[in-house]
Every structure is written in C-alpha cells, then in structure tokens.
mmCIF file of C-alpha atoms and ligand atoms in Angstrom:
data_model
loop_
_atom_site.group_PDB
_atom_site.id
_atom_site.type_symbol
_atom_site.label_atom_id
_atom_site.label_comp_id
_atom_site.label_asym_id
_atom_site.label_seq_id
_atom_site.Cartn_x
_atom_site.Cartn_y
_atom_site.Cartn_z
ATOM 1 C CA MET A 1 -11.518 -0.819 7.636
ATOM 2 C CA GLU A 2 -10.714 2.888 7.593
ATOM 3 C CA SER A 3 -9.378 2.797 10.565
ATOM 4 C CA VAL A 4 -7.262 -0.479 10.045
ATOM 5 C CA ILE A 5 -5.690 1.004 6.873
ATOM 6 C CA GLY A 6 -4.858 4.581 8.534
ATOM 7 C CA LYS A 7 -2.790 2.801 11.143
ATOM 8 C CA MET A 8 -0.648 0.131 8.609
ATOM 9 C CA LYS A 9 3.482 0.957 8.444
ATOM 10 C CA ARG A 10 2.398 -0.681 4.830
ATOM 11 C CA ILE A 11 1.974 1.981 1.829
ATOM 12 C CA GLN A 12 0.180 1.112 -1.569
ATOM 13 C CA LEU A 13 2.754 1.636 -4.181
ATOM 14 C CA PHE A 14 2.414 0.581 -8.148
ATOM 15 C CA GLU A 15 4.385 -2.544 -9.109
ATOM 16 C CA PHE A 16 4.601 -2.830 -13.052
ATOM 17 C CA GLU A 17 3.077 -6.665 -12.736
ATOM 18 C CA ASP A 18 0.091 -5.678 -11.381
ATOM 19 C CA PHE A 19 -1.398 -3.565 -14.431
ATOM 20 C CA GLY A 20 -3.572 -6.003 -16.669
ATOM 21 C CA TRP A 21 -1.858 -4.329 -19.503
ATOM 22 C CA PHE A 22 1.622 -5.310 -18.913
ATOM 23 C CA PRO A 23 2.816 -7.670 -21.071
ATOM 24 C CA SER A 24 2.522 -11.268 -19.526
ATOM 25 C CA TRP A 25 5.743 -12.388 -21.233
ATOM 26 C CA LEU A 26 7.412 -9.644 -19.189
ATOM 27 C CA ARG A 27 5.674 -10.197 -16.215
ATOM 28 C CA VAL A 28 6.884 -14.199 -17.012
ATOM 29 C CA CYS A 29 10.535 -12.901 -17.241
ATOM 30 C CA MET A 30 10.367 -11.010 -14.130
ATOM 31 C CA THR A 31 9.324 -13.489 -11.917
ATOM 32 C CA ASN A 32 11.704 -16.186 -13.302
ATOM 33 C CA LEU A 33 14.510 -13.801 -11.488
ATOM 34 C CA ILE A 34 12.163 -13.975 -8.362
ATOM 35 C CA VAL A 35 12.714 -17.489 -8.551
ATOM 36 C CA ILE A 36 16.327 -17.192 -8.707
ATOM 37 C CA LEU A 37 16.523 -14.940 -5.599
ATOM 38 C CA GLN A 38 14.109 -17.222 -3.780
ATOM 39 C CA LYS A 39 16.618 -19.911 -3.962
ATOM 40 C CA MET A 40 19.602 -17.623 -3.423
ATOM 41 C CA VAL A 41 18.510 -17.404 0.230
ATOM 42 C CA GLY A 42 17.076 -20.718 0.913
ATOM 43 C CA VAL A 43 13.470 -20.179 0.730
ATOM 44 C CA PRO A 44 12.646 -23.664 -1.048
ATOM 45 C CA GLU A 45 13.618 -25.818 2.063
ATOM 46 C CA LEU A 46 12.167 -23.258 4.293
ATOM 47 C CA LEU A 47 8.668 -23.401 2.868
ATOM 48 C CA ALA A 48 9.199 -27.053 2.543
ATOM 49 C CA THR A 49 9.212 -27.112 6.126
ATOM 50 C CA MET A 50 6.589 -25.161 6.997
ATOM 51 C CA ILE A 51 4.187 -26.828 4.277
ATOM 52 C CA ALA A 52 5.204 -30.216 5.094
ATOM 53 C CA ASP A 53 4.320 -29.990 8.788
ATOM 54 C CA VAL A 54 0.614 -28.152 7.879
ATOM 55 C CA LEU A 55 -0.271 -30.900 5.151
ATOM 56 C CA LYS A 56 0.568 -33.456 7.668
ATOM 57 C CA LYS A 57 -1.327 -31.732 10.792
ATOM 58 C CA LYS A 58 -4.397 -31.427 8.793
ATOM 59 C CA SER A 59 -3.910 -34.594 6.540
ATOM 60 C CA LEU A 60 -3.855 -33.131 3.183
ATOM 61 C CA THR A 61 -2.785 -34.210 -0.224
ATOM 62 C CA ASN A 62 -2.954 -31.408 -2.310
ATOM 63 C CA ILE A 63 -1.458 -27.614 -2.388
ATOM 64 C CA VAL A 64 -2.813 -24.906 -4.157
ATOM 65 C CA ASP A 65 -0.891 -21.978 -5.009
ATOM 66 C CA LEU A 66 -2.386 -18.815 -5.551
ATOM 67 C CA GLY A 67 -0.425 -15.939 -7.083
ATOM 68 C CA SER A 68 1.659 -18.541 -8.731
ATOM 69 C CA GLY A 69 3.098 -16.446 -11.418
ATOM 70 C CA SER A 70 6.183 -18.871 -12.876
ATOM 71 C CA GLY A 71 6.015 -21.154 -10.467
ATOM 72 C CA GLY A 72 8.078 -19.583 -8.226
ATOM 73 C CA VAL A 73 9.763 -22.015 -5.990
ATOM 74 C CA MET A 74 7.031 -24.722 -5.640
ATOM 75 C CA PRO A 75 8.518 -26.943 -7.879
ATOM 76 C CA GLU A 76 11.409 -27.398 -5.876
ATOM 77 C CA VAL A 77 9.132 -27.317 -2.862
ATOM 78 C CA MET A 78 7.667 -30.131 -4.518
ATOM 79 C CA ASP A 79 10.462 -32.212 -4.922
ATOM 80 C CA ALA A 80 11.683 -31.232 -1.246
ATOM 81 C CA LEU A 81 7.888 -32.211 -0.266
ATOM 82 C CA HIS A 82 8.263 -35.756 -2.181
ATOM 83 C CA LYS A 83 11.611 -37.031 0.088
ATOM 84 C CA ILE A 84 9.325 -36.955 3.094
ATOM 85 C CA LYS A 85 7.985 -40.101 4.398
ATOM 86 C CA GLY A 86 3.609 -39.604 3.822
ATOM 87 C CA LEU A 87 3.922 -36.740 1.748
ATOM 88 C CA GLU A 88 5.310 -38.666 -1.550
ATOM 89 C CA GLN A 89 1.834 -38.347 -3.519
ATOM 90 C CA VAL A 90 1.331 -35.000 -2.347
ATOM 91 C CA THR A 91 0.062 -32.720 -5.654
ATOM 92 C CA LEU A 92 0.077 -29.164 -6.169
ATOM 93 C CA THR A 93 -2.152 -26.812 -8.287
ATOM 94 C CA MET A 94 -0.702 -23.765 -8.998
ATOM 95 C CA THR A 95 -3.247 -21.021 -10.073
ATOM 96 C CA ASP A 96 -2.740 -17.003 -10.889
ATOM 97 C CA ILE A 97 -5.372 -14.264 -11.846
ATOM 98 C CA PHE A 98 -3.024 -13.805 -15.199
ATOM 99 C CA PRO A 99 -2.572 -17.518 -15.887
ATOM 100 C CA SER A 100 0.383 -17.027 -18.668
ATOM 101 C CA ALA A 101 -0.134 -19.120 -22.059
ATOM 102 C CA GLU A 102 3.715 -20.303 -21.982
ATOM 103 C CA MET A 103 3.363 -21.489 -18.073
ATOM 104 C CA LEU A 104 0.344 -23.903 -19.033
ATOM 105 C CA LYS A 105 2.901 -25.279 -21.431
ATOM 106 C CA LYS A 106 5.216 -25.659 -18.876
ATOM 107 C CA PHE A 107 3.627 -27.086 -16.629
ATOM 108 C CA ASN A 108 0.388 -28.854 -17.970
ATOM 109 C CA THR A 109 2.781 -32.137 -19.192
ATOM 110 C CA GLU A 110 2.260 -35.705 -18.610
ATOM 111 C CA THR A 111 5.911 -35.538 -17.333
ATOM 112 C CA LEU A 112 5.018 -33.530 -14.310
ATOM 113 C CA ASP A 113 2.148 -35.653 -13.323
ATOM 114 C CA LYS A 114 2.051 -34.465 -9.629
ATOM 115 C CA ILE A 115 1.964 -30.850 -10.647
ATOM 116 C CA SER A 116 -0.190 -28.802 -12.875
ATOM 117 C CA TYR A 117 -1.677 -25.173 -13.547
ATOM 118 C CA ASN A 118 -5.054 -23.970 -13.566
ATOM 119 C CA GLU A 119 -6.045 -22.620 -16.854
ATOM 120 C CA THR A 120 -8.756 -20.233 -15.560
ATOM 121 C CA SER A 121 -7.689 -17.262 -13.717
ATOM 122 C CA ILE A 122 -8.082 -17.545 -10.311
ATOM 123 C CA ASP A 123 -8.696 -14.515 -7.811
ATOM 124 C CA ALA A 124 -7.186 -15.133 -4.501
ATOM 125 C CA THR A 125 -9.266 -13.009 -3.016
ATOM 126 C CA ASN A 126 -12.294 -15.460 -3.964
ATOM 127 C CA ILE A 127 -10.574 -18.536 -2.412
ATOM 128 C CA ALA A 128 -14.188 -20.501 -2.531
ATOM 129 C CA THR A 129 -13.667 -20.577 -6.097
ATOM 130 C CA ALA A 130 -10.095 -22.139 -5.867
ATOM 131 C CA PRO A 131 -9.355 -26.048 -5.760
ATOM 132 C CA GLU A 132 -9.629 -28.075 -2.843
ATOM 133 C CA GLY A 133 -6.425 -28.215 -0.461
ATOM 134 C CA LEU A 134 -3.835 -26.121 1.647
ATOM 135 C CA LYS A 135 -3.987 -22.395 -0.063
ATOM 136 C CA THR A 136 -0.442 -20.858 -0.062
ATOM 137 C CA MET A 137 0.279 -17.354 -1.355
ATOM 138 C CA VAL A 138 4.096 -16.519 -1.777
ATOM 139 C CA ASN A 139 5.430 -13.149 -2.172
ATOM 140 C CA CYS A 140 2.117 -12.021 -3.404
ATOM 141 C CA PHE A 141 0.211 -11.042 -0.625
ATOM 142 C CA HIS A 142 1.756 -7.525 -0.756
ATOM 143 C CA HIS A 143 -0.056 -7.523 -4.022
ATOM 144 C CA MET A 144 -3.307 -7.035 -1.882
ATOM 145 C CA PRO A 145 -4.576 -3.798 -0.811
ATOM 146 C CA PRO A 146 -5.531 -3.909 2.540
ATOM 147 C CA LYS A 147 -9.575 -5.020 2.014
ATOM 148 C CA LYS A 148 -8.421 -7.042 -0.417
ATOM 149 C CA ALA A 149 -6.090 -8.456 1.880
ATOM 150 C CA ARG A 150 -8.651 -8.868 4.784
ATOM 151 C CA ALA A 151 -11.098 -10.390 2.269
ATOM 152 C CA ILE A 152 -8.966 -13.269 1.330
ATOM 153 C CA LEU A 153 -8.697 -13.999 5.348
ATOM 154 C CA GLU A 154 -12.141 -13.391 5.910
ATOM 155 C CA SER A 155 -12.791 -16.153 2.962
ATOM 156 C CA ALA A 156 -10.372 -18.471 4.435
ATOM 157 C CA GLN A 157 -11.878 -18.345 7.786
ATOM 158 C CA ARG A 158 -15.482 -18.341 6.591
ATOM 159 C CA THR A 159 -14.859 -21.605 4.628
ATOM 160 C CA ASN A 160 -12.885 -23.318 6.868
ATOM 161 C CA GLN A 161 -9.916 -23.505 4.129
ATOM 162 C CA SER A 162 -6.158 -23.568 5.572
ATOM 163 C CA LEU A 163 -4.200 -21.090 4.543
ATOM 164 C CA LEU A 164 -0.313 -20.408 4.254
ATOM 165 C CA ILE A 165 0.776 -16.940 3.633
ATOM 166 C CA TYR A 166 4.482 -16.278 3.027
ATOM 167 C CA GLU A 167 6.705 -13.195 2.179
ATOM 168 C CA MET A 168 10.406 -13.794 1.638
ATOM 169 C CA GLY A 169 11.082 -10.211 2.283
ATOM 170 C CA ASP A 170 10.138 -7.704 5.566
ATOM 171 C CA ASN A 171 9.220 -4.293 6.003
ATOM 172 C CA ASN A 172 11.384 -3.576 8.382
ATOM 173 C CA ILE A 173 13.338 -0.515 7.580
ATOM 174 C CA PRO A 174 11.771 3.645 8.190
ATOM 175 C CA LEU A 175 9.872 4.703 5.122
ATOM 176 C CA LEU A 176 12.361 7.403 4.672
ATOM 177 C CA ILE A 177 15.275 5.322 4.727
ATOM 178 C CA TRP A 178 13.412 3.793 1.839
ATOM 179 C CA TRP A 179 13.205 6.532 -0.004
ATOM 180 C CA LEU A 180 16.600 8.208 0.206
ATOM 181 C CA LEU A 181 18.347 4.604 -0.613
ATOM 182 C CA LEU A 182 16.030 4.119 -3.447
ATOM 183 C CA PRO A 183 18.256 5.438 -6.291
ATOM 184 C CA LEU A 184 21.241 2.936 -4.902
ATOM 185 C CA SER A 185 18.779 0.453 -3.931
ATOM 186 C CA LEU A 186 17.497 0.450 -8.000
ATOM 187 C CA VAL A 187 21.046 0.404 -9.669
ATOM 188 C CA ILE A 188 22.229 -2.558 -7.320
ATOM 189 C CA LEU A 189 19.184 -4.361 -8.330
ATOM 190 C CA ILE A 190 19.664 -3.615 -11.752
ATOM 191 C CA ILE A 191 23.235 -4.876 -11.904
ATOM 192 C CA MET A 192 22.004 -8.117 -10.083
ATOM 193 C CA VAL A 193 19.907 -8.677 -12.505
ATOM 194 C CA LEU A 194 22.970 -8.903 -15.146
ATOM 195 C CA PHE A 195 24.274 -11.570 -13.110
ATOM 196 C CA MET A 196 20.957 -13.265 -12.212
ATOM 197 C CA THR A 197 19.766 -13.762 -15.624
ATOM 198 C CA PRO A 198 22.430 -16.734 -16.963
ATOM 199 C CA PHE A 199 20.606 -18.802 -14.354
ATOM 200 C CA VAL A 200 17.227 -18.218 -15.546
ATOM 201 C CA LYS A 201 15.995 -21.843 -16.943
ATOM 202 C CA PRO A 202 14.669 -21.635 -19.721
ATOM 203 C CA LEU A 203 16.503 -19.006 -20.830
ATOM 204 C CA THR A 204 14.782 -17.290 -23.842
ATOM 205 C CA TRP A 205 15.920 -15.287 -26.286
ATOM 206 C CA ARG A 206 13.397 -12.571 -24.368
ATOM 207 C CA GLN A 207 14.507 -12.676 -21.010
ATOM 208 C CA ILE A 208 18.288 -11.888 -22.977
ATOM 209 C CA VAL A 209 17.231 -8.710 -25.137
ATOM 210 C CA PHE A 210 15.284 -7.373 -23.003
ATOM 211 C CA THR A 211 18.017 -7.180 -20.219
ATOM 212 C CA TYR A 212 21.128 -6.894 -22.174
ATOM 213 C CA LEU A 213 19.998 -5.092 -25.692
ATOM 214 C CA ILE A 214 16.784 -2.846 -24.067
ATOM 215 C CA PRO A 215 17.104 -3.094 -20.412
ATOM 216 C CA ILE A 216 13.387 -3.139 -20.060
ATOM 217 C CA ILE A 217 13.493 -6.553 -17.545
ATOM 218 C CA PRO A 218 15.900 -5.221 -14.889
ATOM 219 C CA ILE A 219 14.308 -1.293 -14.750
ATOM 220 C CA CYS A 220 11.053 -2.727 -14.314
ATOM 221 C CA TYR A 221 12.452 -5.877 -11.889
ATOM 222 C CA ALA A 222 14.064 -3.437 -10.192
ATOM 223 C CA TRP A 223 10.803 -0.857 -9.273
ATOM 224 C CA ASP A 224 8.982 -4.010 -8.414
ATOM 225 C CA GLY A 225 11.126 -5.529 -6.043
ATOM 226 C CA GLN A 226 12.380 -2.200 -4.376
ATOM 227 C CA ALA A 227 8.102 -1.267 -3.961
ATOM 228 C CA SER A 228 7.141 -4.453 -2.777
ATOM 229 C CA LEU A 229 9.329 -3.807 0.633
ATOM 230 C CA PRO A 230 7.420 -0.740 1.767
ATOM 231 C CA ARG A 231 4.108 -2.852 0.151
ATOM 232 C CA MET A 232 4.444 -5.582 2.666
ATOM 233 C CA TYR A 233 2.500 -6.509 6.096
ATOM 234 C CA THR A 234 4.459 -5.835 8.893
ATOM 235 C CA LEU A 235 3.899 -8.357 11.750
ATOM 236 C CA LYS A 236 1.627 -5.321 13.278
ATOM 237 C CA ASP A 237 -0.085 -4.762 9.915
ATOM 238 C CA LEU A 238 -1.195 -8.572 10.358
ATOM 239 C CA ASP A 239 -2.719 -7.852 13.791
ATOM 240 C CA GLN A 240 -4.870 -5.068 12.318
ATOM 241 C CA LEU A 241 -5.739 -7.010 9.418
ATOM 242 C CA LEU A 242 -6.631 -9.775 11.896
ATOM 243 C CA GLN A 243 -8.714 -7.625 13.960
ATOM 244 C CA GLY A 244 -12.188 -9.361 15.253
ATOM 245 C CA LEU A 245 -10.955 -13.001 13.243
ATOM 246 C CA GLY A 246 -9.983 -16.013 14.453
ATOM 247 C CA SER A 247 -12.838 -18.174 16.361
ATOM 248 C CA GLU A 248 -12.999 -21.546 18.776
ATOM 249 C CA ASN A 249 -12.978 -23.030 14.793
ATOM 250 C CA TYR A 250 -10.442 -21.034 13.118
ATOM 251 C CA THR A 251 -6.690 -20.150 14.531
ATOM 252 C CA TRP A 252 -4.578 -17.322 13.487
ATOM 253 C CA GLU A 253 -0.587 -17.574 13.730
ATOM 254 C CA LYS A 254 2.186 -15.495 12.534
ATOM 255 C CA GLY A 255 5.530 -14.537 13.011
ATOM 256 C CA HIS A 256 9.276 -14.383 11.047
ATOM 257 C CA ALA A 257 10.173 -17.459 9.323
ATOM 258 C CA LYS A 258 13.170 -19.157 10.234
ATOM 259 C CA LYS A 259 15.642 -21.112 8.164
ATOM 260 C CA LYS A 260 17.248 -24.454 9.532
ATOM 261 C CA ASN A 261 20.264 -22.065 10.862
ATOM 262 C CA GLY A 262 18.186 -20.168 12.541
ATOM 263 C CA LYS A 263 17.923 -17.210 10.570
ATOM 264 C CA LYS A 264 15.336 -15.069 9.577
ATOM 265 C CA GLN A 265 13.976 -15.143 6.258
ATOM 266 C CA GLY A 266 10.579 -13.310 5.763
ATOM 267 C CA THR A 267 7.101 -13.661 7.541
ATOM 268 C CA TYR A 268 4.387 -15.703 7.475
ATOM 269 C CA LEU A 269 0.915 -15.884 8.475
ATOM 270 C CA LEU A 270 -0.877 -19.543 8.491
ATOM 271 C CA GLY A 271 -4.747 -19.862 9.171
ATOM 272 C CA LEU A 272 -6.124 -23.247 10.152
ATOM 273 C CA PRO A 273 -9.521 -24.952 11.095
ATOM 274 C CA ILE A 274 -9.097 -26.465 14.021
HETATM 275 C C1 SAM B 301 5.645 -11.371 -7.330
HETATM 276 S S1 SAM B 301 4.533 -12.624 -8.156
HETATM 277 C C2 SAM B 301 4.765 -13.796 -7.235
HETATM 278 C C3 SAM B 301 5.047 -15.361 -7.876
HETATM 279 C C4 SAM B 301 5.550 -16.549 -7.099
HETATM 280 N N1 SAM B 301 4.243 -16.476 -6.111
HETATM 281 C C5 SAM B 301 6.860 -16.250 -6.795
HETATM 282 O O1 SAM B 301 6.807 -16.356 -5.387
HETATM 283 O O2 SAM B 301 7.672 -16.026 -7.275
HETATM 284 C C6 SAM B 301 3.048 -12.457 -7.849
HETATM 285 C C7 SAM B 301 1.965 -12.856 -8.207
HETATM 286 O O3 SAM B 301 0.639 -12.581 -8.285
HETATM 287 C C8 SAM B 301 -0.332 -12.401 -9.107
HETATM 288 N N2 SAM B 301 -1.470 -11.856 -8.687
HETATM 289 C C9 SAM B 301 -1.843 -10.453 -8.095
HETATM 290 N N3 SAM B 301 -2.689 -10.000 -7.796
HETATM 291 C C10 SAM B 301 -3.336 -11.133 -7.910
HETATM 292 C C11 SAM B 301 -4.846 -12.095 -7.222
HETATM 293 N N4 SAM B 301 -5.620 -10.730 -6.655
HETATM 294 N N5 SAM B 301 -5.278 -13.198 -7.097
HETATM 295 C C12 SAM B 301 -4.034 -14.279 -7.832
HETATM 296 N N6 SAM B 301 -3.182 -13.625 -8.286
HETATM 297 C C13 SAM B 301 -2.509 -12.486 -8.092
HETATM 298 C C14 SAM B 301 0.058 -11.713 -10.254
HETATM 299 O O4 SAM B 301 -0.046 -11.924 -11.792
HETATM 300 C C15 SAM B 301 2.144 -12.346 -10.011
HETATM 301 O O5 SAM B 301 1.984 -13.588 -10.998
#
C-alpha cells in the first residue's frame, strides 16, 4: 500500500469532528449544517435515484448507512424512496462510530417505523459487523485514510456486500490554490453558517449560542468543510485504492454523480456482487 499512498492527490489533514475528545453535541451541531448544505445543492434527489437503482437491481429492502452523523439527508432520501413503486417498505438503519445520544433519541421513535439508529458503535472499516442491507457511506469516505479506505473496499468485496460511497464535493483544485484561497474560503464558510443556522431543525439553544455568541461552531465547521476537500479521493485516487480488487463475482464502478439537469455533483463509487 505504501507506493499507492504516495501517488494520491488526496492529503491527510485533520478534521475536528474526527477526534474522539470532540464534544458529541458540537459534532451534531456541525453535521446539522452539512444537512442544510446538501439540501441546498440537491443531494437528496440525486442519492435517492442512485440508491433506488441498486435496491431494485439487487432486490434489497434495507439500507445500512455508515458514518451517519446527524442522519445527513438520508431521512429525505427515504421519503423519496417510499414514493417509488416497489420501494414503499424499504427500511433504513443509521450507524456511526460515535453514535450520539441525541440522535438515538431523535430517530428511535415509534413514529419513524422504517428508520432507526444503531445504538452501538459501528466502525465502517469492518463492514461485516454492520447489519444486513445495502451499505451507504455519504460524505464520510474522505475521513478514512488510504489503508482504512482500502480495508472498507476489501471488506465489502470479501463479504459480498453492495456498497455505495458518495461524496458531495470534488477534490478538483490544485493544492497550492487551495492553500492560497484558504483564508478567504474560511471567512466565506463562517458567514454562510450565520445564514444557514436558522434552517437547522430542531434549532437548539446550543446551536444558536455557539454560533452567534461564542462562534465555535462556524469556526470548526469552516475548517472541517475546507479540510474535507483535499481529503477527498479523486477518481484517479480511487483507481489506486481499487488496485487488484474486482473479480468475476464482484464489480466496481465509479464516476461523477449527476443531477437530473445533467450537472455534476460530487463523486460516487459503487461496489456490487454479481
Ligand atoms: C461529515 S460526517 C457525515 C455525516 C452524514 N453522513 C452526512 O452526510 O451528513 C462524517 C461522519 O463519519 C463518522 N465517522 C468517522 N470515521 C468513521 C468510521 N471509521 N466509521 C464510522 N463512522 C465514522 C463521523 O463520526 C461523522 O459522524
């Protein structure tokens, strides 16, 4: 793997939300904002279309989302899936390496009978320990350094699991430009948080206080958002990760995800047992 790691455009920066010591409530406030951003750029419709295709093709009825955080746009994706003929009964199990008490309380209610949040920690690098169903990873594959990322792909292929990885961003600008633009990009993201926060649901006192009075959330969100970009695997990087994978029984497909209007929105990697 060493030579593989050396050839990648992706770099390994830190993100606050990856630290075990990072307060869970703060991580939730930040992932709440990612949800707003994803809705703004039309990720729910795009993901629902991709997921529906796989569910139908593989006759699957459960989705197991890995690295769910605050749920991301998966609840919206579920609404869209339930409107598609034949997918009305599809269920979703959300999981995370750091499942938060707040999210367990929010999603494990009787009213959401087709959605649940797994109470135990599920590490995406060990797919075999996750419940059965189509595995999805939305905006969290870039959190995995190359060895872990490769371990996830190997684990999916070895255990014959369908896996859809999606990243809404694209690591497509030269690193030097990224560094030069960083101060400006951070300021823009901080300002964006001030405007996006009123749309967070439910809007808690913590989200408000630590945005507008003590702006820890905008600062951490801006850094993590910017650091995510060069951490993303480009399509060429994915080729490196996939070296030697793929077999008579398992295929890998990757590319730019496209919205209904044909506009590119992020990248995907799809692993399917044949
Ligand atoms: C950027 S958030 C994405 C959340 C959500 N999927 C979304 O689209 O909004 C990344 C999530 O990945 C989780 N995560 C990081 N490393 C993980 C691992 N090894 N296994 C499972 N989850 C992990 C983090 O705890 C965090 O909740």
